[in-house]
Coordinates of C-alpha atoms in Angstrom, one line a residue:
Chain A
M28 CA -29.9 18.4 -2.9
R29 CA -27.4 20.2 -0.8
K30 CA -26.2 17.0 1.0
T31 CA -25.8 15.2 -2.3
T32 CA -23.8 18.1 -3.7
I33 CA -21.5 18.0 -0.7
L34 CA -21.1 14.3 -1.0
F35 CA -20.3 14.7 -4.7
I36 CA -17.6 17.3 -4.0
I37 CA -16.0 15.2 -1.2
L38 CA -15.9 12.0 -3.3
T39 CA -14.5 13.8 -6.3
L40 CA -11.8 15.5 -4.3
Q41 CA -11.0 12.1 -2.7
M42 CA -10.6 10.6 -6.2
L43 CA -8.4 13.5 -7.2
V44 CA -6.1 13.1 -4.2
V45 CA -5.7 9.4 -5.0
C46 CA -4.9 10.1 -8.6
C47 CA -2.4 12.8 -7.7
N48 CA -0.7 10.6 -5.1
S49 CA -0.3 7.8 -7.6
S50 CA 1.5 9.9 -10.1
K51 CA 3.7 12.1 -7.8
D52 CA 7.3 12.6 -8.9
F53 CA 9.8 12.7 -6.1
Y54 CA 12.1 15.0 -8.1
S55 CA 9.4 17.4 -9.4
G56 CA 10.0 21.1 -8.9
I57 CA 13.8 20.9 -8.6
E58 CA 15.9 23.1 -10.8
H59 CA 17.8 21.5 -13.7
L60 CA 21.3 23.1 -14.1
G61 CA 23.9 23.3 -16.7
K62 CA 24.4 23.8 -20.4
T63 CA 26.2 22.0 -23.3
K64 CA 29.6 23.6 -23.8
V65 CA 31.6 20.8 -25.2
E66 CA 35.3 21.6 -25.6
I67 CA 36.8 18.2 -25.2
E68 CA 35.9 15.6 -27.9
T69 CA 39.0 13.5 -28.1
L70 CA 41.6 12.3 -25.6
T71 CA 45.1 11.0 -26.1
M72 CA 45.3 7.8 -24.1
D73 CA 48.5 5.8 -23.2
S74 CA 48.1 2.1 -22.4
I75 CA 49.6 0.5 -19.3
I76 CA 50.0 -3.3 -18.9
L77 CA 49.5 -4.9 -15.5
D78 CA 50.3 -8.5 -14.6
A79 CA 47.1 -10.4 -13.8
S80 CA 48.7 -13.8 -13.2
M81 CA 48.1 -13.7 -9.4
T82 CA 44.5 -12.5 -9.6
S83 CA 41.2 -13.4 -11.1
F84 CA 39.9 -11.1 -13.9
S85 CA 37.0 -9.9 -11.8
G86 CA 37.2 -7.1 -9.3
Q87 CA 37.2 -3.5 -8.6
W88 CA 39.8 -0.8 -9.6
L89 CA 40.7 2.0 -7.2
M90 CA 43.3 4.7 -6.9
S91 CA 45.1 4.9 -3.6
P92 CA 44.3 8.0 -1.6
S93 CA 47.8 9.3 -2.2
G94 CA 47.4 8.8 -5.9
S95 CA 50.7 6.8 -6.1
R96 CA 49.3 3.3 -6.4
I97 CA 46.6 1.5 -8.4
Y98 CA 44.6 -1.1 -6.4
F99 CA 42.8 -4.1 -7.7
A100 CA 40.3 -5.6 -5.2
D101 CA 39.8 -9.1 -6.4
S102 CA 36.2 -10.3 -6.1
Y103 CA 37.1 -14.0 -6.2
A104 CA 40.2 -14.2 -4.0
V105 CA 40.9 -12.3 -0.8
G106 CA 43.4 -9.5 -1.3
I107 CA 44.1 -6.0 -2.7
N108 CA 46.8 -6.0 -5.3
S109 CA 48.8 -2.9 -5.4
Y110 CA 50.6 -1.7 -8.6
R111 CA 52.8 1.3 -9.3
L112 CA 51.5 3.9 -11.7
N113 CA 53.8 2.5 -14.5
G114 CA 52.0 -0.9 -14.0
A115 CA 54.7 -2.7 -12.1
Y116 CA 53.3 -5.0 -9.3
D117 CA 54.1 -3.6 -5.9
T118 CA 52.5 -5.7 -3.1
T119 CA 49.3 -7.3 -1.9
Y120 CA 47.4 -6.1 1.1
I121 CA 45.0 -8.2 3.2
T122 CA 45.2 -11.9 3.4
Q123 CA 42.6 -14.5 4.1
G124 CA 41.7 -14.9 7.8
R125 CA 40.0 -13.3 10.8
G126 CA 43.1 -11.3 12.0
P127 CA 43.5 -7.6 12.1
N128 CA 44.9 -7.3 8.5
E129 CA 42.8 -10.1 7.1
M130 CA 39.4 -10.7 5.6
L131 CA 37.6 -14.0 5.6
L132 CA 35.9 -13.5 2.2
P133 CA 36.7 -11.5 -1.0
S134 CA 35.7 -7.9 -1.3
W135 CA 32.4 -7.2 -3.1
S136 CA 32.6 -3.5 -3.1
S137 CA 35.0 -1.0 -1.6
S138 CA 36.1 2.6 -1.3
F139 CA 38.1 5.0 0.9
D140 CA 36.8 7.3 3.5
Q141 CA 37.9 10.9 4.3
N142 CA 40.8 9.5 6.5
D143 CA 42.1 7.2 3.7
C144 CA 40.6 4.2 5.6
F145 CA 39.7 1.3 3.2
V146 CA 36.1 0.2 3.6
S147 CA 35.0 -3.1 2.1
L148 CA 31.8 -5.0 2.0
D149 CA 32.7 -8.7 1.7
N150 CA 30.8 -11.4 -0.2
N151 CA 28.8 -12.2 3.0
S152 CA 27.7 -8.6 3.5
S153 CA 30.1 -8.0 6.5
V154 CA 31.7 -4.6 6.6
N155 CA 35.4 -4.3 7.1
I156 CA 37.0 -1.0 7.8
F157 CA 40.8 -1.0 7.6
S158 CA 43.3 1.6 8.8
A159 CA 45.0 3.6 6.0
D160 CA 48.0 1.2 6.2
F161 CA 45.8 -1.9 6.2
S162 CA 47.3 -3.0 9.5
T163 CA 44.2 -3.0 11.7
K164 CA 40.5 -3.3 11.0
T165 CA 37.1 -2.9 12.5
F166 CA 34.7 -5.6 11.6
Y167 CA 31.0 -5.5 11.5
E168 CA 28.9 -8.6 11.2
P169 CA 26.3 -8.6 8.5
S170 CA 24.0 -5.7 9.4
S171 CA 21.1 -7.1 11.2
W172 CA 18.3 -5.7 9.0
F173 CA 20.4 -6.3 6.0
T174 CA 20.7 -10.0 5.9
A175 CA 17.9 -10.9 8.2
V176 CA 20.1 -11.9 11.1
D177 CA 17.9 -10.0 13.5
T178 CA 16.7 -11.7 16.6
S179 CA 14.5 -8.8 17.5
F180 CA 12.5 -9.2 14.3
L181 CA 10.5 -12.2 15.2
Q182 CA 9.0 -14.9 13.1
A183 CA 5.6 -13.3 13.4
E184 CA 7.0 -10.0 12.1
W185 CA 8.6 -11.7 9.1
R186 CA 5.3 -13.4 8.3
N187 CA 3.5 -10.1 8.6
L188 CA 6.0 -8.4 6.3
Y189 CA 5.8 -11.3 3.9
R190 CA 2.0 -10.8 3.7
N191 CA 2.0 -7.0 4.0
P192 CA 5.0 -5.5 2.2
D193 CA 5.9 -2.0 3.4
P194 CA 8.7 0.0 1.7
K195 CA 9.3 1.9 5.0
V196 CA 10.4 -1.3 6.8
P197 CA 14.2 -1.8 6.6
Q198 CA 13.9 -5.6 6.6
M199 CA 12.3 -5.4 3.2
Y200 CA 15.7 -4.5 1.7
E201 CA 19.0 -6.2 0.7
F202 CA 22.3 -4.9 -0.7
N203 CA 21.6 -3.8 -4.3
N204 CA 24.3 -5.9 -6.1
Y205 CA 23.4 -4.4 -9.4
V206 CA 24.7 -1.1 -8.1
G207 CA 27.6 -2.7 -6.1
Q208 CA 29.0 0.4 -4.4
I209 CA 29.6 1.2 -0.8
Y210 CA 30.8 4.4 0.9
Y211 CA 31.9 5.2 4.4
K212 CA 32.1 9.0 5.2
Y213 CA 32.3 10.6 8.6
G214 CA 31.2 7.5 10.4
K215 CA 28.2 6.7 8.2
L216 CA 27.8 3.9 5.8
Y217 CA 26.0 4.5 2.5
I218 CA 24.6 1.4 1.0
P219 CA 22.5 1.0 -2.2
I220 CA 19.4 -1.1 -1.4
L221 CA 16.8 -3.1 -3.3
T222 CA 13.7 -4.9 -2.2
E223 CA 12.8 -8.1 -4.2
H224 CA 9.8 -8.9 -1.9
V225 CA 7.7 -11.7 -3.4
A226 CA 4.7 -9.3 -3.6
Y227 CA 6.5 -6.0 -3.9
N228 CA 9.3 -5.8 -6.5
P229 CA 10.3 -4.0 -9.7
Y230 CA 9.9 -7.1 -11.9
E231 CA 6.3 -8.2 -11.7
V232 CA 3.6 -5.7 -12.6
Y233 CA 1.1 -7.7 -10.5
S234 CA 3.4 -7.5 -7.5
K235 CA 3.1 -3.7 -7.0
S236 CA 5.9 -2.7 -9.4
K237 CA 4.3 0.7 -9.8
E238 CA 4.4 1.2 -6.1
F239 CA 7.9 -0.1 -6.0
W240 CA 9.2 2.5 -8.5
R241 CA 7.3 5.3 -6.7
D242 CA 7.9 4.5 -3.0
S243 CA 10.8 2.1 -2.5
Y244 CA 14.1 3.6 -1.3
L245 CA 17.5 3.8 -2.9
F246 CA 19.9 4.0 0.0
A247 CA 20.4 3.0 3.6
I248 CA 22.5 5.3 5.6
Y249 CA 23.6 4.4 9.1
E250 CA 26.4 4.3 11.7
P251 CA 27.5 0.7 11.9
E252 CA 28.0 0.9 15.7
N253 CA 24.4 1.9 16.2
I254 CA 22.2 0.7 13.3
S255 CA 18.8 0.8 15.0
E256 CA 19.0 4.4 16.1
T257 CA 20.8 5.9 13.1
L258 CA 19.4 4.0 10.1
K259 CA 17.7 6.1 7.5
L260 CA 16.2 5.0 4.2
V261 CA 16.5 7.8 1.6
G262 CA 16.0 8.5 -2.1
H263 CA 13.5 7.3 -4.7
Y264 CA 13.5 6.4 -8.4
P265 CA 12.6 9.2 -11.0
S266 CA 9.3 9.2 -12.8
V267 CA 10.6 7.5 -16.0
Y268 CA 10.3 4.2 -14.2
S269 CA 6.7 4.7 -13.3
K270 CA 5.8 5.2 -17.0
K271 CA 7.1 1.9 -18.2
N272 CA 8.2 -1.2 -16.3
I273 CA 11.9 -1.4 -17.2
P274 CA 13.8 -3.2 -14.3
V275 CA 16.5 -4.2 -16.8
F276 CA 17.5 -0.6 -16.8
G277 CA 16.7 0.1 -13.1
R278 CA 20.4 0.3 -12.1
Y279 CA 22.0 3.4 -10.8
S280 CA 25.4 4.8 -9.9
F281 CA 26.0 7.2 -7.0
L282 CA 28.6 9.4 -5.4
I283 CA 28.9 11.1 -2.0
K284 CA 30.3 14.6 -2.6
G285 CA 30.5 16.7 0.5
N286 CA 27.0 16.8 2.0
E287 CA 25.4 15.7 -1.2
I288 CA 24.4 12.4 -2.8
M289 CA 24.6 12.3 -6.6
V290 CA 22.8 9.6 -8.4
S291 CA 22.5 8.7 -12.1
F292 CA 20.0 6.2 -13.3
N293 CA 20.4 3.9 -16.4
A294 CA 17.2 5.2 -18.1
D295 CA 17.3 8.9 -17.2
P296 CA 19.8 11.4 -18.6
K297 CA 19.5 13.6 -15.5
I298 CA 22.0 13.3 -12.6
Y299 CA 20.0 13.9 -9.5
V300 CA 21.5 15.5 -6.4
M301 CA 20.0 15.2 -2.9
N302 CA 21.2 16.1 0.5
I303 CA 22.1 13.5 3.1
A304 CA 18.6 13.6 4.5
G305 CA 17.4 12.5 1.1
E306 CA 15.7 15.7 0.0
P307 CA 16.1 16.4 -3.7
L308 CA 18.0 19.6 -4.4
Y309 CA 18.7 20.0 -8.1
S310 CA 19.7 18.0 -11.2
F311 CA 22.1 18.4 -14.1
G312 CA 23.1 16.2 -17.0
V313 CA 22.7 16.1 -20.8
A314 CA 20.9 13.4 -22.8
D315 CA 23.0 11.7 -25.6
G316 CA 21.3 11.7 -29.0
L317 CA 22.3 8.1 -29.5
I318 CA 20.5 6.8 -26.4
S319 CA 16.9 6.5 -27.6
G320 CA 15.4 5.2 -24.3
A321 CA 13.1 3.0 -26.3
Y322 CA 13.4 0.2 -23.7
P323 CA 11.1 -2.8 -24.0
E324 CA 8.9 -3.4 -21.0
T325 CA 9.2 -6.6 -19.0
V326 CA 6.3 -7.7 -16.8
T327 CA 7.5 -10.8 -15.0
F328 CA 10.7 -11.9 -13.2
E329 CA 11.1 -14.7 -15.7
E330 CA 11.0 -12.2 -18.6
F331 CA 13.5 -10.0 -16.8
E332 CA 15.9 -12.9 -16.3
E333 CA 15.4 -14.2 -19.8
H334 CA 15.8 -11.0 -21.8
G335 CA 17.9 -8.8 -19.4
A336 CA 21.3 -9.4 -20.8
A337 CA 20.1 -9.2 -24.4
Y338 CA 18.3 -5.9 -23.8
R339 CA 21.4 -4.4 -22.1
N340 CA 23.4 -5.3 -25.2
K341 CA 20.9 -3.8 -27.5
Y342 CA 20.0 -0.5 -25.9
G343 CA 22.0 2.4 -24.7
Y344 CA 21.9 3.7 -21.1
Y345 CA 23.7 6.0 -18.7
D346 CA 26.2 4.2 -16.6
K347 CA 28.9 4.9 -13.9
L348 CA 29.6 8.2 -12.1
F349 CA 33.1 9.3 -11.0
S350 CA 34.1 12.7 -9.6
D351 CA 37.3 14.6 -9.1
G352 CA 37.2 18.0 -7.5
E353 CA 34.8 20.2 -9.5
L354 CA 34.6 17.6 -12.3
V355 CA 32.0 14.9 -12.6
F356 CA 32.4 12.1 -15.2
R357 CA 29.8 9.7 -16.5
T358 CA 30.2 6.8 -18.8
C359 CA 27.3 6.0 -21.2
R360 CA 26.5 3.0 -23.5
L361 CA 25.0 4.1 -26.8
D362 CA 22.4 2.3 -28.8
N363 CA 25.0 1.4 -31.4
G364 CA 27.1 -0.3 -28.8
Q365 CA 29.8 2.4 -28.5
R366 CA 30.8 3.8 -25.2
K367 CA 31.1 7.5 -24.3
L368 CA 32.6 9.5 -21.5
Q369 CA 30.7 12.7 -20.5
I370 CA 32.6 15.3 -18.5
Y371 CA 30.8 18.0 -16.5
K372 CA 32.2 21.1 -15.0
D373 CA 30.0 23.4 -12.9
Y374 CA 27.1 21.3 -14.2
D375 CA 27.9 22.1 -17.9
L376 CA 28.8 19.3 -20.3
I377 CA 32.4 20.2 -21.3
G378 CA 33.5 16.8 -22.6
D379 CA 31.8 14.2 -24.8
I380 CA 34.3 11.6 -25.9
L381 CA 34.0 8.1 -27.6
V382 CA 36.0 5.6 -25.5
D383 CA 36.7 1.8 -25.6
S384 CA 33.8 -0.5 -25.0
D385 CA 34.7 -1.6 -21.4
F386 CA 36.3 1.8 -20.4
E387 CA 35.8 2.6 -16.7
L388 CA 37.4 5.6 -15.1
F389 CA 38.6 5.0 -11.5
G390 CA 41.0 7.6 -10.4
R391 CA 43.5 10.4 -10.8
G392 CA 47.1 9.7 -10.0
C393 CA 49.5 12.0 -8.3
D394 CA 51.1 12.5 -11.7
G395 CA 48.0 14.4 -12.9
F396 CA 46.9 11.6 -15.2
Y397 CA 43.4 10.0 -15.0
Y398 CA 43.4 6.2 -15.0
A399 CA 40.8 3.9 -16.5
Y400 CA 40.3 0.2 -17.1
K401 CA 40.3 -0.7 -20.8
R402 CA 40.2 -4.5 -21.2
S403 CA 41.5 -7.8 -19.9
D404 CA 44.0 -9.8 -22.0
Y405 CA 43.0 -13.4 -21.0
I406 CA 45.6 -15.1 -23.2
N407 CA 48.6 -13.3 -21.8
E408 CA 47.0 -12.8 -18.3
H409 CA 47.3 -9.0 -18.4
F410 CA 45.0 -6.1 -17.5
V411 CA 45.2 -3.2 -19.9
L412 CA 44.6 0.2 -18.4
V413 CA 44.8 3.6 -20.0
K414 CA 45.9 7.0 -18.7
F415 CA 45.1 10.4 -20.1
K416 CA 45.2 14.1 -19.2
L417 CA 42.5 16.7 -19.7
F418 CA 43.1 20.2 -21.0
E419 CA 46.4 19.2 -22.6
K420 CA 47.3 20.5 -26.0
Chain B
M13 CA -34.8 15.9 -9.6
K14 CA -33.0 14.2 -12.5
K15 CA -29.8 16.0 -11.6
Q16 CA -30.1 14.8 -8.0
Y17 CA -30.5 11.2 -9.2
C18 CA -27.4 11.5 -11.4
L19 CA -25.4 12.8 -8.5
K20 CA -26.5 9.9 -6.3
A21 CA -25.7 7.4 -9.0
Y22 CA -22.2 9.0 -9.4
A23 CA -21.6 8.9 -5.6
F24 CA -22.7 5.2 -5.6
F25 CA -20.3 4.5 -8.5
L26 CA -17.4 6.1 -6.7
M27 CA -18.1 4.2 -3.5
A28 CA -18.4 1.0 -5.3
C29 CA -15.0 1.6 -6.9
A30 CA -13.5 2.3 -3.5
V31 CA -15.0 -0.9 -2.1
L32 CA -13.8 -2.9 -5.1
G33 CA -10.3 -1.5 -4.7
V34 CA -10.1 -2.5 -1.1
C35 CA -11.3 -6.0 -2.0
I36 CA -8.7 -6.4 -4.7
T37 CA -6.0 -5.2 -2.3
V38 CA -7.1 -7.7 0.3
V39 CA -7.2 -10.6 -2.2
A40 CA -3.8 -9.6 -3.6
Q41 CA -2.2 -9.6 -0.1
D42 CA -3.5 -13.1 0.7
I43 CA -0.1 -14.7 -0.1
P44 CA 0.5 -18.3 1.1
D45 CA 3.4 -18.9 3.5
P46 CA 6.7 -19.8 1.8
H47 CA 8.2 -23.2 1.9
G48 CA 9.6 -24.0 5.3
N49 CA 9.0 -21.3 7.9
F50 CA 10.3 -18.0 9.2
D51 CA 12.4 -19.7 11.9
E52 CA 15.2 -20.1 9.3
I53 CA 15.8 -16.4 9.2
N54 CA 19.3 -16.5 7.7
R55 CA 18.8 -16.9 4.0
C56 CA 21.1 -16.8 1.0
R57 CA 19.8 -16.0 -2.5
C58 CA 21.1 -16.7 -6.0
K59 CA 22.0 -13.3 -7.4
E60 CA 24.1 -11.9 -10.3
N61 CA 27.4 -10.4 -9.6
G62 CA 28.7 -9.1 -12.9
D63 CA 28.0 -12.0 -15.4
V64 CA 28.1 -14.7 -12.8
V65 CA 25.3 -16.0 -10.6
G66 CA 26.5 -16.8 -7.0
C67 CA 25.0 -17.3 -3.6
Y68 CA 24.8 -14.1 -1.6
A69 CA 23.2 -12.8 1.6
G70 CA 19.5 -12.2 1.3
N71 CA 16.3 -12.0 3.4
A72 CA 13.4 -14.3 4.1
I73 CA 10.9 -12.5 1.8
S74 CA 12.7 -12.3 -1.5
L75 CA 11.4 -13.8 -4.7
R76 CA 14.8 -15.1 -5.7
P77 CA 15.6 -18.8 -5.3
A78 CA 17.2 -19.7 -1.9
C79 CA 20.7 -21.3 -2.1
A80 CA 20.9 -21.8 1.7
K81 CA 18.9 -21.1 4.8
S82 CA 19.4 -21.8 8.5
K83 CA 18.6 -20.7 12.0
D84 CA 22.4 -20.1 12.4
P85 CA 24.6 -17.6 10.6
I86 CA 25.7 -18.8 7.1
V87 CA 28.6 -18.1 4.8
C88 CA 26.6 -17.9 1.6
S89 CA 29.5 -18.3 -0.8
N90 CA 30.0 -21.8 0.4
Y91 CA 26.7 -22.6 -1.4
N92 CA 27.5 -21.1 -4.8
S93 CA 27.0 -24.5 -6.4
N94 CA 23.4 -24.4 -5.4
C95 CA 22.8 -21.6 -7.8
T96 CA 24.0 -23.5 -10.9
N97 CA 20.7 -25.5 -10.9
A98 CA 17.4 -23.6 -11.4
G99 CA 15.1 -23.6 -8.4
G100 CA 17.5 -23.2 -5.6
E101 CA 18.5 -25.3 -2.6
D102 CA 15.2 -27.0 -2.1
G103 CA 13.6 -26.5 -5.4
T104 CA 11.5 -23.6 -4.0
T105 CA 11.8 -19.9 -4.4
N106 CA 11.6 -19.1 -0.8

């Protein structure tokens, strides 16, 4: 009798532990900060026209560190086009080649570090770090774990990883091109990552998608000179993704602010903040009433590919983050197709503004104006940007 | 006596569940090798970048169609045209 009772207790406890582990939330227990104190509901925007005849229409917008130039990093042709704040073309930095002020392939994602150096991940996943004047560069071949060019990871290890997926193994991951951001701060690269392992991925419910949402990592952080000794995988998805399989809305946007990583997910109104070690600290962020979150589930990769674009056009989601000093901005797509800009100050929502459908804020100029992409004029080969000021009567 | 029997039955049920779970896991992990082999460790995969599908750096274990693979380093974007047809470079997904 006594033995049986002990066995009963042990087994029940074991089952409880398994159940608790399977439903753990990485962000549980952290404090949610901020209130809704909206004081900005409209903005006066002035349009700026930029010549697009020498570029493709696809690329990334950046504000120069001095705030005096607008940069367009073309994603189809090598080069960073520089424009004055009034929209006049200035010059082009970086030409095609292997030289000190050249890149072999177009930039996929880029940003500036704390010393105004331009860091760019090219279309072949090589990292190029240019000096502030673009005259010299440091080049890093595609990171070994990142593109599988790793002679120390032998065929047998690949085969083993293929058969036994493990989210803790860096070789599981690739650059997350749905996120498409890269940062280089104080010698460390911050790269969004995604595993699409054939038997461990977010798309297929029979390929451990639940485990993917719970255990896979969001970021790789490493010093490019010494990947093997410095590489860390940090961050996890919030619990909303464990409740329903919604990889179509699995994208996120992130910022490095001081010693903190801020990340906002498509399907979650909260903006999560973690330290560089990946420990969750707190959250803030307000849900928009016109984002229902009633996303349809997809259970296969084929379903994801077939319906992804249509679902993203039909349902609202939380989108890109941008920060400037004490302000944090976030764009949102509403269920009705409209776009909004949320502005947070000290974690409080102080701005809630309807904006143009492709609006994307990218910087603040030295003239005090914020600059954002508005649309492309394909017929006249122009980019249309807008600029605006906050707190202006 | 009846209570003891129930407890034993419950314990047996839990153990059976555990064994079944392990078996399912083992079966699920028995994945056949991909087309080709893991010698060709440099792989490029068809992925979206914005609205366009192109050939980008990937790894050997991805479920996405391969647009190029080699034992030597590859410039993936040279193989963008392999992503316009479904099924990837060699018609496989690996």
